[in-house]
mmCIF file of C-alpha atoms in Angstrom:
data_model
loop_
_atom_site.group_PDB
_atom_site.id
_atom_site.type_symbol
_atom_site.label_atom_id
_atom_site.label_comp_id
_atom_site.label_asym_id
_atom_site.label_seq_id
_atom_site.Cartn_x
_atom_site.Cartn_y
_atom_site.Cartn_z
ATOM 1 C CA MET A 1 18.911 -33.845 -95.245
ATOM 2 C CA ARG A 2 15.298 -34.824 -94.789
ATOM 3 C CA ALA A 3 16.058 -36.646 -91.562
ATOM 4 C CA TRP A 4 18.078 -33.770 -90.094
ATOM 5 C CA SER A 5 15.424 -31.262 -91.180
ATOM 6 C CA GLU A 6 12.846 -33.243 -89.248
ATOM 7 C CA LEU A 7 15.158 -33.569 -86.257
ATOM 8 C CA PHE A 8 15.770 -29.817 -86.172
ATOM 9 C CA ARG A 9 12.136 -28.942 -87.053
ATOM 10 C CA VAL A 10 13.467 -26.326 -89.455
ATOM 11 C CA SER A 11 10.037 -24.818 -90.111
ATOM 12 C CA ALA A 12 9.989 -23.594 -86.495
ATOM 13 C CA LEU A 13 13.279 -21.751 -86.989
ATOM 14 C CA PHE A 14 11.434 -18.745 -88.395
ATOM 15 C CA SER A 15 9.993 -18.089 -84.942
ATOM 16 C CA VAL A 16 13.477 -17.353 -83.573
ATOM 17 C CA PRO A 17 14.892 -14.158 -85.233
ATOM 18 C CA GLY A 18 11.937 -12.086 -84.051
ATOM 19 C CA ASP A 19 13.023 -12.569 -80.433
ATOM 20 C CA ALA A 20 16.200 -10.557 -81.000
ATOM 21 C CA LEU A 21 14.461 -7.919 -83.118
ATOM 22 C CA ALA A 22 11.746 -7.434 -80.501
ATOM 23 C CA GLY A 23 14.453 -7.207 -77.850
ATOM 24 C CA ALA A 24 16.322 -4.577 -79.848
ATOM 25 C CA ALA A 25 13.142 -2.525 -80.219
ATOM 26 C CA ALA A 26 12.516 -2.806 -76.477
ATOM 27 C CA VAL A 27 15.806 -1.025 -75.713
ATOM 28 C CA GLY A 28 15.065 1.677 -78.264
ATOM 29 C CA ARG A 29 17.806 0.720 -80.701
ATOM 30 C CA GLY A 30 17.767 -0.356 -84.313
ATOM 31 C CA PRO A 31 19.191 -3.752 -85.240
ATOM 32 C CA GLY A 32 22.975 -3.802 -85.387
ATOM 33 C CA ARG A 33 25.947 -6.096 -85.106
ATOM 34 C CA GLY A 34 24.945 -7.169 -81.605
ATOM 35 C CA THR A 35 21.446 -8.023 -82.812
ATOM 36 C CA ALA A 36 22.846 -10.165 -85.629
ATOM 37 C CA LEU A 37 25.073 -12.030 -83.175
ATOM 38 C CA ALA A 38 22.089 -12.578 -80.898
ATOM 39 C CA VAL A 39 20.063 -13.996 -83.802
ATOM 40 C CA GLY A 40 22.887 -16.407 -84.643
ATOM 41 C CA ALA A 41 23.274 -17.471 -81.027
ATOM 42 C CA SER A 42 19.520 -17.960 -80.666
ATOM 43 C CA LEU A 43 19.296 -20.108 -83.788
ATOM 44 C CA CYS A 44 22.140 -22.324 -82.591
ATOM 45 C CA LEU A 45 20.714 -22.754 -79.092
ATOM 46 C CA TYR A 46 17.225 -23.386 -80.478
ATOM 47 C CA GLU A 47 18.443 -26.136 -82.763
ATOM 48 C CA ALA A 48 20.564 -27.569 -79.967
ATOM 49 C CA GLY A 49 17.381 -27.871 -77.934
ATOM 50 C CA MET A 50 15.585 -29.611 -80.799
ATOM 51 C CA ALA A 51 18.318 -32.214 -81.238
ATOM 52 C CA LEU A 52 18.621 -32.755 -77.495
ATOM 53 C CA ASN A 53 14.843 -33.082 -77.196
ATOM 54 C CA ASP A 54 14.714 -35.967 -79.660
ATOM 55 C CA TRP A 55 17.728 -37.615 -78.041
ATOM 56 C CA ALA A 56 16.074 -37.448 -74.611
ATOM 57 C CA ASP A 57 12.722 -38.709 -75.992
ATOM 58 C CA ARG A 58 14.111 -41.482 -78.183
ATOM 59 C CA GLU A 59 12.555 -44.293 -76.117
ATOM 60 C CA GLU A 60 9.181 -42.557 -75.838
ATOM 61 C CA ASP A 61 9.229 -41.722 -79.549
ATOM 62 C CA ALA A 62 9.885 -45.366 -80.368
ATOM 63 C CA VAL A 63 6.370 -46.044 -79.050
ATOM 64 C CA ASP A 64 4.409 -42.877 -79.882
ATOM 65 C CA ARG A 65 6.322 -41.494 -82.890
ATOM 66 C CA PRO A 66 8.293 -44.313 -84.522
ATOM 67 C CA HIS A 67 8.620 -42.234 -87.701
ATOM 68 C CA ARG A 68 10.857 -39.661 -85.969
ATOM 69 C CA PRO A 69 14.495 -39.585 -87.182
ATOM 70 C CA ILE A 70 16.086 -41.340 -84.188
ATOM 71 C CA PRO A 71 13.657 -44.250 -83.610
ATOM 72 C CA SER A 72 13.423 -44.822 -87.369
ATOM 73 C CA GLY A 73 17.219 -45.191 -87.498
ATOM 74 C CA ARG A 74 17.811 -42.307 -89.909
ATOM 75 C CA VAL A 75 19.815 -40.354 -87.304
ATOM 76 C CA SER A 76 21.837 -42.100 -84.602
ATOM 77 C CA PRO A 77 21.407 -41.066 -80.948
ATOM 78 C CA ALA A 78 25.124 -40.258 -80.708
ATOM 79 C CA ALA A 79 24.939 -37.952 -83.729
ATOM 80 C CA ALA A 80 21.921 -36.101 -82.289
ATOM 81 C CA LEU A 81 23.598 -35.634 -78.900
ATOM 82 C CA GLY A 82 26.831 -34.518 -80.542
ATOM 83 C CA ALA A 83 24.947 -31.973 -82.668
ATOM 84 C CA ALA A 84 23.299 -30.592 -79.551
ATOM 85 C CA GLY A 85 26.676 -30.108 -77.881
ATOM 86 C CA VAL A 86 28.317 -28.484 -80.908
ATOM 87 C CA LEU A 87 25.402 -26.116 -81.488
ATOM 88 C CA THR A 88 25.340 -25.107 -77.830
ATOM 89 C CA ALA A 89 29.033 -24.251 -77.942
ATOM 90 C CA ALA A 90 28.548 -22.297 -81.181
ATOM 91 C CA GLY A 91 25.665 -20.334 -79.682
ATOM 92 C CA LEU A 92 27.677 -19.375 -76.616
ATOM 93 C CA ALA A 93 30.644 -18.378 -78.785
ATOM 94 C CA LEU A 94 28.464 -16.042 -80.854
ATOM 95 C CA ALA A 95 26.941 -14.527 -77.725
ATOM 96 C CA ALA A 96 30.419 -13.964 -76.281
ATOM 97 C CA ARG A 97 31.294 -11.828 -79.298
ATOM 98 C CA ALA A 98 28.364 -9.561 -78.400
ATOM 99 C CA GLY A 99 29.811 -8.882 -74.945
ATOM 100 C CA ARG A 100 29.867 -10.304 -71.445
ATOM 101 C CA PRO A 101 26.269 -9.337 -70.570
ATOM 102 C CA ALA A 102 25.018 -11.152 -73.670
ATOM 103 C CA LEU A 103 27.158 -14.191 -72.818
ATOM 104 C CA ALA A 104 25.694 -14.258 -69.307
ATOM 105 C CA VAL A 105 22.132 -14.255 -70.677
ATOM 106 C CA ALA A 106 23.014 -16.887 -73.295
ATOM 107 C CA THR A 107 24.553 -19.107 -70.621
ATOM 108 C CA GLY A 108 21.327 -18.940 -68.631
ATOM 109 C CA LEU A 109 19.370 -19.702 -71.796
ATOM 110 C CA ALA A 110 21.540 -22.719 -72.643
ATOM 111 C CA ALA A 111 21.246 -24.042 -69.087
ATOM 112 C CA THR A 112 17.461 -23.673 -69.246
ATOM 113 C CA VAL A 113 17.286 -25.528 -72.580
ATOM 114 C CA TRP A 114 19.350 -28.458 -71.322
ATOM 115 C CA ALA A 115 17.492 -28.591 -68.005
ATOM 116 C CA TYR A 116 14.149 -28.647 -69.799
ATOM 117 C CA ASP A 117 15.073 -31.426 -72.228
ATOM 118 C CA LEU A 118 16.886 -33.647 -69.756
ATOM 119 C CA ARG A 119 14.903 -33.147 -66.575
ATOM 120 C CA LEU A 120 12.008 -30.696 -66.460
ATOM 121 C CA LYS A 121 9.998 -31.488 -69.590
ATOM 122 C CA HIS A 122 7.794 -34.160 -68.031
ATOM 123 C CA THR A 123 7.339 -32.315 -64.743
ATOM 124 C CA LYS A 124 4.968 -29.546 -63.726
ATOM 125 C CA ALA A 125 7.845 -27.097 -64.165
ATOM 126 C CA GLY A 126 8.142 -27.927 -67.868
ATOM 127 C CA PRO A 127 5.973 -25.119 -69.303
ATOM 128 C CA ALA A 128 7.582 -22.569 -66.980
ATOM 129 C CA ALA A 129 11.055 -23.654 -68.078
ATOM 130 C CA MET A 130 10.149 -23.315 -71.744
ATOM 131 C CA ALA A 131 8.586 -19.905 -71.090
ATOM 132 C CA ALA A 132 11.763 -18.827 -69.317
ATOM 133 C CA ALA A 133 13.819 -19.920 -72.320
ATOM 134 C CA ARG A 134 11.800 -17.743 -74.731
ATOM 135 C CA SER A 135 11.909 -14.790 -72.367
ATOM 136 C CA LEU A 136 15.671 -15.139 -72.027
ATOM 137 C CA ASP A 137 15.990 -15.308 -75.805
ATOM 138 C CA LEU A 138 14.312 -11.905 -76.165
ATOM 139 C CA LEU A 139 16.478 -10.516 -73.358
ATOM 140 C CA LEU A 140 19.533 -11.871 -75.197
ATOM 141 C CA GLY A 141 18.601 -9.737 -78.203
ATOM 142 C CA ALA A 142 18.038 -6.701 -75.982
ATOM 143 C CA THR A 143 21.326 -7.148 -74.121
ATOM 144 C CA ALA A 144 23.410 -7.817 -77.220
ATOM 145 C CA THR A 145 21.909 -4.842 -79.056
ATOM 146 C CA ALA A 146 22.453 -2.522 -76.106
ATOM 147 C CA ALA A 147 26.049 -3.675 -75.721
ATOM 148 C CA GLY A 148 26.731 -3.237 -79.410
ATOM 149 C CA SER A 149 25.411 0.326 -79.378
ATOM 150 C CA GLY A 150 27.312 1.229 -76.240
ATOM 151 C CA THR A 151 24.237 1.668 -74.054
ATOM 152 C CA ALA A 152 24.778 -1.400 -71.898
ATOM 153 C CA ALA A 153 27.954 -0.041 -70.369
ATOM 154 C CA THR A 154 26.455 2.654 -68.204
ATOM 155 C CA ALA A 155 28.541 5.029 -66.144
ATOM 156 C CA ARG A 156 29.587 4.066 -62.659
ATOM 157 C CA GLY A 157 27.293 6.631 -61.081
ATOM 158 C CA GLY A 158 24.289 5.382 -59.174
ATOM 159 C CA GLY A 159 21.825 7.597 -61.047
ATOM 160 C CA ASP A 160 22.772 6.073 -64.385
ATOM 161 C CA ASN A 161 22.384 2.579 -62.999
ATOM 162 C CA VAL A 162 18.948 3.435 -61.601
ATOM 163 C CA ALA A 163 17.904 4.902 -64.939
ATOM 164 C CA ALA A 164 19.121 1.763 -66.723
ATOM 165 C CA ARG A 165 17.108 -0.458 -64.372
ATOM 166 C CA ILE A 166 13.966 1.653 -64.890
ATOM 167 C CA ALA A 167 14.424 1.502 -68.667
ATOM 168 C CA PHE A 168 14.813 -2.285 -68.440
ATOM 169 C CA VAL A 169 11.631 -2.690 -66.421
ATOM 170 C CA ARG A 170 9.664 -0.526 -68.853
ATOM 171 C CA GLY A 171 11.122 -1.954 -72.064
ATOM 172 C CA PRO A 172 12.557 -5.475 -72.456
ATOM 173 C CA LEU A 173 11.007 -7.022 -69.349
ATOM 174 C CA PRO A 174 7.318 -6.559 -70.296
ATOM 175 C CA ALA A 175 8.016 -7.812 -73.837
ATOM 176 C CA ALA A 176 9.887 -10.844 -72.478
ATOM 177 C CA LEU A 177 7.054 -11.644 -70.071
ATOM 178 C CA ALA A 178 4.454 -11.406 -72.854
ATOM 179 C CA LEU A 179 6.411 -13.776 -75.075
ATOM 180 C CA GLY A 180 7.010 -16.086 -72.121
ATOM 181 C CA ALA A 181 3.300 -16.196 -71.280
ATOM 182 C CA HIS A 182 2.455 -17.219 -74.840
ATOM 183 C CA THR A 183 5.183 -19.886 -74.801
ATOM 184 C CA TYR A 184 3.875 -21.254 -71.508
ATOM 185 C CA GLY A 185 0.465 -21.806 -73.098
ATOM 186 C CA VAL A 186 1.863 -23.476 -76.220
ATOM 187 C CA THR A 187 3.982 -25.803 -74.103
ATOM 188 C CA ALA A 188 1.013 -26.691 -71.893
ATOM 189 C CA VAL A 189 -0.984 -27.731 -74.963
ATOM 190 C CA SER A 190 1.965 -29.682 -76.397
ATOM 191 C CA ARG A 191 1.984 -31.979 -73.380
ATOM 192 C CA HIS A 192 -1.235 -33.513 -74.745
ATOM 193 C CA GLU A 193 -0.410 -33.563 -78.464
ATOM 194 C CA ALA A 194 0.508 -37.252 -78.554
ATOM 195 C CA GLN A 195 -2.491 -38.667 -76.668
ATOM 196 C CA GLY A 196 -4.943 -35.738 -76.709
ATOM 197 C CA GLY A 197 -7.805 -35.677 -74.219
ATOM 198 C CA SER A 198 -7.593 -32.198 -72.648
ATOM 199 C CA THR A 199 -10.316 -29.601 -73.224
ATOM 200 C CA ALA A 200 -9.597 -27.292 -70.301
ATOM 201 C CA VAL A 201 -6.009 -26.552 -71.319
ATOM 202 C CA PRO A 202 -6.755 -25.287 -74.862
ATOM 203 C CA LEU A 203 -9.617 -23.178 -73.506
ATOM 204 C CA ALA A 204 -7.389 -21.618 -70.850
ATOM 205 C CA VAL A 205 -4.655 -20.934 -73.386
ATOM 206 C CA LEU A 206 -7.209 -19.410 -75.769
ATOM 207 C CA ALA A 207 -8.279 -16.993 -73.027
ATOM 208 C CA THR A 208 -4.643 -16.168 -72.315
ATOM 209 C CA THR A 209 -4.025 -15.519 -76.009
ATOM 210 C CA ALA A 210 -6.936 -13.070 -76.168
ATOM 211 C CA ALA A 211 -5.724 -11.306 -73.029
ATOM 212 C CA LEU A 212 -2.187 -11.024 -74.405
ATOM 213 C CA GLY A 213 -3.394 -9.585 -77.697
ATOM 214 C CA THR A 214 -5.515 -7.014 -75.886
ATOM 215 C CA ALA A 215 -2.673 -6.070 -73.542
ATOM 216 C CA VAL A 216 -0.152 -5.590 -76.337
ATOM 217 C CA LEU A 217 -2.581 -3.527 -78.390
ATOM 218 C CA THR A 218 -3.716 -1.231 -75.581
ATOM 219 C CA ALA A 219 -0.234 -0.804 -74.129
ATOM 220 C CA GLY A 220 1.151 0.129 -77.533
ATOM 221 C CA ARG A 221 -1.472 2.814 -78.133
ATOM 222 C CA ALA A 222 -1.143 4.161 -74.603
ATOM 223 C CA GLY A 223 2.617 4.464 -75.050
ATOM 224 C CA ARG A 224 2.188 6.590 -78.166
ATOM 225 C CA THR A 225 -0.382 8.891 -76.579
ATOM 226 C CA SER A 226 2.024 9.992 -73.874
ATOM 227 C CA ILE A 227 4.119 13.119 -74.211
ATOM 228 C CA PRO A 228 7.267 12.457 -76.250
ATOM 229 C CA ALA A 229 10.442 12.106 -74.234
ATOM 230 C CA HIS A 230 12.079 15.231 -75.670
ATOM 231 C CA ARG A 231 9.057 17.323 -74.773
ATOM 232 C CA ALA A 232 8.762 15.779 -71.332
ATOM 233 C CA ALA A 233 12.366 16.731 -70.681
ATOM 234 C CA ARG A 234 11.621 20.371 -71.510
ATOM 235 C CA THR A 235 8.344 20.607 -69.635
ATOM 236 C CA GLY A 236 9.374 18.638 -66.576
ATOM 237 C CA GLY A 237 7.299 15.526 -67.143
ATOM 238 C CA PRO A 238 3.996 14.428 -68.599
ATOM 239 C CA GLY A 239 1.067 16.625 -67.755
ATOM 240 C CA GLU A 240 3.039 19.396 -66.041
ATOM 241 C CA HIS A 241 1.717 22.888 -66.819
ATOM 242 C CA ARG A 242 4.109 25.622 -67.855
ATOM 243 C CA ALA A 243 3.358 29.187 -68.810
ATOM 244 C CA ALA A 244 3.275 29.975 -72.496
ATOM 245 C CA ARG A 245 5.790 32.762 -71.931
ATOM 246 C CA THR A 246 8.148 32.749 -68.973
ATOM 247 C CA ASN A 247 10.659 35.187 -67.548
ATOM 248 C CA SER A 248 8.987 38.130 -69.271
ATOM 249 C CA PRO A 249 9.800 41.457 -67.599
ATOM 250 C CA GLY A 250 7.670 41.815 -64.520
ATOM 251 C CA GLU A 251 5.732 38.675 -65.255
ATOM 252 C CA HIS A 252 5.516 35.844 -62.687
ATOM 253 C CA ARG A 253 3.435 32.882 -63.780
ATOM 254 C CA LEU A 254 4.261 29.804 -61.775
ATOM 255 C CA ALA A 255 2.504 26.492 -62.417
ATOM 256 C CA GLY A 256 0.287 25.739 -59.465
ATOM 257 C CA ALA A 257 0.143 29.335 -58.259
ATOM 258 C CA GLY A 258 -3.259 30.928 -57.786
ATOM 259 C CA GLY A 259 -4.655 33.869 -59.620
ATOM 260 C CA PRO A 260 -5.272 34.732 -63.223
ATOM 261 C CA GLY A 261 -2.920 33.094 -65.673
ATOM 262 C CA ALA A 262 -1.731 30.531 -63.186
ATOM 263 C CA HIS A 263 -2.335 27.687 -65.594
ATOM 264 C CA ARG A 264 -1.711 28.256 -69.274
ATOM 265 C CA PRO A 265 -1.048 25.500 -71.787
ATOM 266 C CA VAL A 266 1.985 25.537 -74.006
ATOM 267 C CA LEU A 267 0.961 27.154 -77.287
ATOM 268 C CA THR A 268 2.716 24.530 -79.410
ATOM 269 C CA GLN A 269 1.144 21.436 -77.900
ATOM 270 C CA GLY A 270 1.287 18.196 -79.849
ATOM 271 C CA PRO A 271 -1.849 16.245 -80.523
ATOM 272 C CA TRP A 272 -1.392 13.948 -77.541
ATOM 273 C CA GLU A 273 -0.173 16.413 -74.902
ATOM 274 C CA HIS A 274 -2.356 17.373 -71.980
ATOM 275 C CA GLY A 275 -3.067 20.991 -71.203
ATOM 276 C CA SER A 276 -5.170 22.760 -68.626
ATOM 277 C CA VAL A 277 -8.869 22.413 -69.210
ATOM 278 C CA ARG A 278 -11.769 24.772 -68.744
ATOM 279 C CA ALA A 279 -13.633 22.334 -66.504
ATOM 280 C CA GLY A 280 -12.673 19.991 -63.743
ATOM 281 C CA GLY A 281 -10.596 22.315 -61.601
ATOM 282 C CA PRO A 282 -7.084 23.746 -61.925
ATOM 283 C CA GLY A 283 -4.514 21.361 -63.248
ATOM 284 C CA ALA A 284 -6.949 18.733 -64.464
ATOM 285 C CA HIS A 285 -5.397 16.583 -67.168
ATOM 286 C CA ARG A 286 -7.524 15.833 -70.191
ATOM 287 C CA PRO A 287 -6.524 15.259 -73.794
ATOM 288 C CA THR A 288 -6.898 18.414 -75.835
ATOM 289 C CA ARG A 289 -7.666 16.516 -79.043
ATOM 290 C CA PRO A 290 -9.263 13.148 -79.811
ATOM 291 C CA HIS A 291 -6.925 10.265 -80.524
ATOM 292 C CA HIS A 292 -6.504 9.476 -84.226
ATOM 293 C CA LEU A 293 -5.048 6.259 -85.563
ATOM 294 C CA THR A 294 -1.532 6.666 -86.895
ATOM 295 C CA PRO A 295 0.267 4.338 -89.340
ATOM 296 C CA ALA A 296 2.046 2.822 -86.342
ATOM 297 C CA ASP A 297 -1.339 2.132 -84.707
ATOM 298 C CA LEU A 298 -2.585 0.455 -87.863
ATOM 299 C CA LEU A 299 0.499 -1.753 -88.090
ATOM 300 C CA LEU A 300 0.231 -2.702 -84.432
ATOM 301 C CA THR A 301 -3.442 -3.561 -84.931
ATOM 302 C CA ALA A 302 -2.641 -5.648 -88.015
ATOM 303 C CA PHE A 303 0.170 -7.545 -86.276
ATOM 304 C CA THR A 304 -1.962 -8.217 -83.203
ATOM 305 C CA GLY A 305 -4.846 -9.369 -85.393
ATOM 306 C CA ALA A 306 -2.521 -11.744 -87.231
ATOM 307 C CA TYR A 307 -1.369 -13.124 -83.889
ATOM 308 C CA LEU A 308 -4.935 -13.792 -82.748
ATOM 309 C CA ARG A 309 -5.950 -15.301 -86.104
ATOM 310 C CA THR A 310 -2.954 -17.625 -86.137
ATOM 311 C CA ALA A 311 -3.192 -18.899 -82.573
ATOM 312 C CA GLY A 312 -6.922 -18.631 -81.812
ATOM 313 C CA PRO A 313 -8.810 -20.911 -84.249
ATOM 314 C CA PRO A 314 -6.556 -23.987 -83.776
ATOM 315 C CA LEU A 315 -6.897 -23.631 -80.005
ATOM 316 C CA LEU A 316 -10.679 -23.427 -80.306
ATOM 317 C CA HIS A 317 -10.743 -26.536 -82.500
ATOM 318 C CA ALA A 318 -8.548 -28.414 -80.019
ATOM 319 C CA ALA A 319 -10.855 -27.406 -77.192
ATOM 320 C CA LEU A 320 -13.927 -28.661 -79.076
ATOM 321 C CA ASN A 321 -12.210 -31.883 -80.130
ATOM 322 C CA PRO A 322 -9.012 -32.577 -78.148
ATOM 323 C CA SER A 323 -7.738 -35.292 -80.473
ATOM 324 C CA PRO A 324 -3.992 -35.691 -81.151
ATOM 325 C CA PRO A 325 -4.162 -34.224 -84.705
ATOM 326 C CA LEU A 326 -6.039 -31.096 -83.593
ATOM 327 C CA SER A 327 -3.830 -30.704 -80.525
ATOM 328 C CA GLN A 328 -0.789 -30.855 -82.783
ATOM 329 C CA ARG A 329 -2.323 -28.206 -85.047
ATOM 330 C CA ALA A 330 -2.892 -26.011 -81.997
ATOM 331 C CA VAL A 331 0.778 -26.373 -81.041
ATOM 332 C CA GLY A 332 1.892 -25.638 -84.590
ATOM 333 C CA GLY A 333 -0.366 -22.600 -84.722
ATOM 334 C CA GLY A 334 1.027 -21.397 -81.399
ATOM 335 C CA ILE A 335 4.586 -21.695 -82.681
ATOM 336 C CA ARG A 336 3.770 -19.779 -85.880
ATOM 337 C CA ALA A 337 1.838 -17.179 -83.860
ATOM 338 C CA MET A 338 5.057 -16.199 -82.119
ATOM 339 C CA ILE A 339 6.089 -14.397 -85.313
ATOM 340 C CA PRO A 340 3.229 -11.859 -85.415
ATOM 341 C CA LEU A 341 3.465 -11.529 -81.631
ATOM 342 C CA GLN A 342 7.135 -10.574 -81.966
ATOM 343 C CA ALA A 343 6.204 -8.128 -84.739
ATOM 344 C CA ALA A 344 3.538 -6.574 -82.508
ATOM 345 C CA LEU A 345 6.002 -6.240 -79.628
ATOM 346 C CA ALA A 346 8.503 -4.527 -81.930
ATOM 347 C CA ALA A 347 5.868 -2.137 -83.275
ATOM 348 C CA ARG A 348 4.623 -1.469 -79.765
ATOM 349 C CA ASN A 349 8.118 -0.297 -78.808
ATOM 350 C CA GLY A 350 8.439 2.071 -81.756
ATOM 351 C CA ALA A 351 10.069 -0.178 -84.382
ATOM 352 C CA PRO A 352 7.426 -0.815 -87.074
ATOM 353 C CA GLY A 353 10.178 -1.536 -89.614
ATOM 354 C CA SER A 354 11.452 -4.408 -87.505
ATOM 355 C CA GLY A 355 7.866 -5.612 -87.156
ATOM 356 C CA LEU A 356 7.458 -5.693 -90.929
ATOM 357 C CA ALA A 357 10.762 -7.566 -91.294
ATOM 358 C CA VAL A 358 9.578 -10.168 -88.789
ATOM 359 C CA MET A 359 6.223 -10.541 -90.534
ATOM 360 C CA ALA A 360 8.036 -11.236 -93.802
ATOM 361 C CA LEU A 361 9.000 -14.595 -92.253
ATOM 362 C CA VAL A 362 5.361 -15.737 -91.980
ATOM 363 C CA PRO A 363 4.901 -17.026 -95.543
ATOM 364 C CA LEU A 364 8.263 -18.800 -95.369
ATOM 365 C CA ALA A 365 7.317 -20.515 -92.115
ATOM 366 C CA ARG A 366 3.912 -21.489 -93.494
ATOM 367 C CA ALA A 367 5.358 -22.905 -96.710
ATOM 368 C CA LEU A 368 8.042 -24.931 -94.952
ATOM 369 C CA ALA A 369 5.588 -26.190 -92.311
ATOM 370 C CA ARG A 370 3.764 -28.046 -95.097
ATOM 371 C CA LYS A 371 6.903 -30.106 -95.679
ATOM 372 C CA VAL A 372 8.395 -30.369 -92.187
ATOM 373 C CA SER A 373 6.167 -30.265 -89.119
ATOM 374 C CA PRO A 374 7.199 -27.692 -86.460
ATOM 375 C CA THR A 375 5.992 -30.003 -83.670
#
């Protein structure tokens, strides 16, 4: 069990379920059967990649990491390769139960994992391939959740398809790109964890980490300060001015028309809606009330702070002293930092409960990492 735990790097497994939960939040749905299937498929494909990675690196590990399960003789190469094949098949089978769109994404994910381990890992395309795998994993959760809730099967009409594409670009795609950017940085640092010697890479990844944290935090707050969707539907879109009373007998107050009463704010504005202002010209859009932190804002801030605290200090230490032990700590910190990043992405998309569930995995990952290294 010890040997297989090391082969599978079981402490890193806790960074996987958050992909599906963040993907579910990005499509505006709570976790369901499709999400659970996506989590199972992701875990299988992740562990398949771990086993395949050690099988592909068995000769290199015999020199640099002779204590690893395969070079030490505790796990045979054939057993590791067979486990990778079985787990890949199991992951695809679970994804198939979530629907054809989920199976298509899972197939692309499996192909990316195998291509990375067998061919791309030691090339310049290695970090990009790993980033693509993480992004696809989040999209697998989004697709499986949408299919399970009936939202993936849109009507045949063109308008519905256009709306679905717009929703995809605004929801799952930005979250997938954020997670992929973080994964790219972690993978770039991991290329030096055996020999060390790179200062520029940890510094660049540290800057990327800070930029990602800032982007997630500001985008999340901006999203909550916009007019709610149900109000936008009634008023015709964010910022549009409507008369407080319309269709009164003999009364004609059209938004944009000149004259007294042309612009009147809705009397029941929410705290983040924009009404007409007394200065700046007709139709100027300014917030009517100052922005106050909500519980969702506080959670998003806490999750983002946890992400920066987990990933930042090890990267700084590796930049100051790029030795193999500190580089490995930076990689381990980057892997663990995926958990609060996933929680922040879920909270950013209006699912603070999913964010809290993801964060509950942090102490488990930390405790197990003391026994089995995630790198």
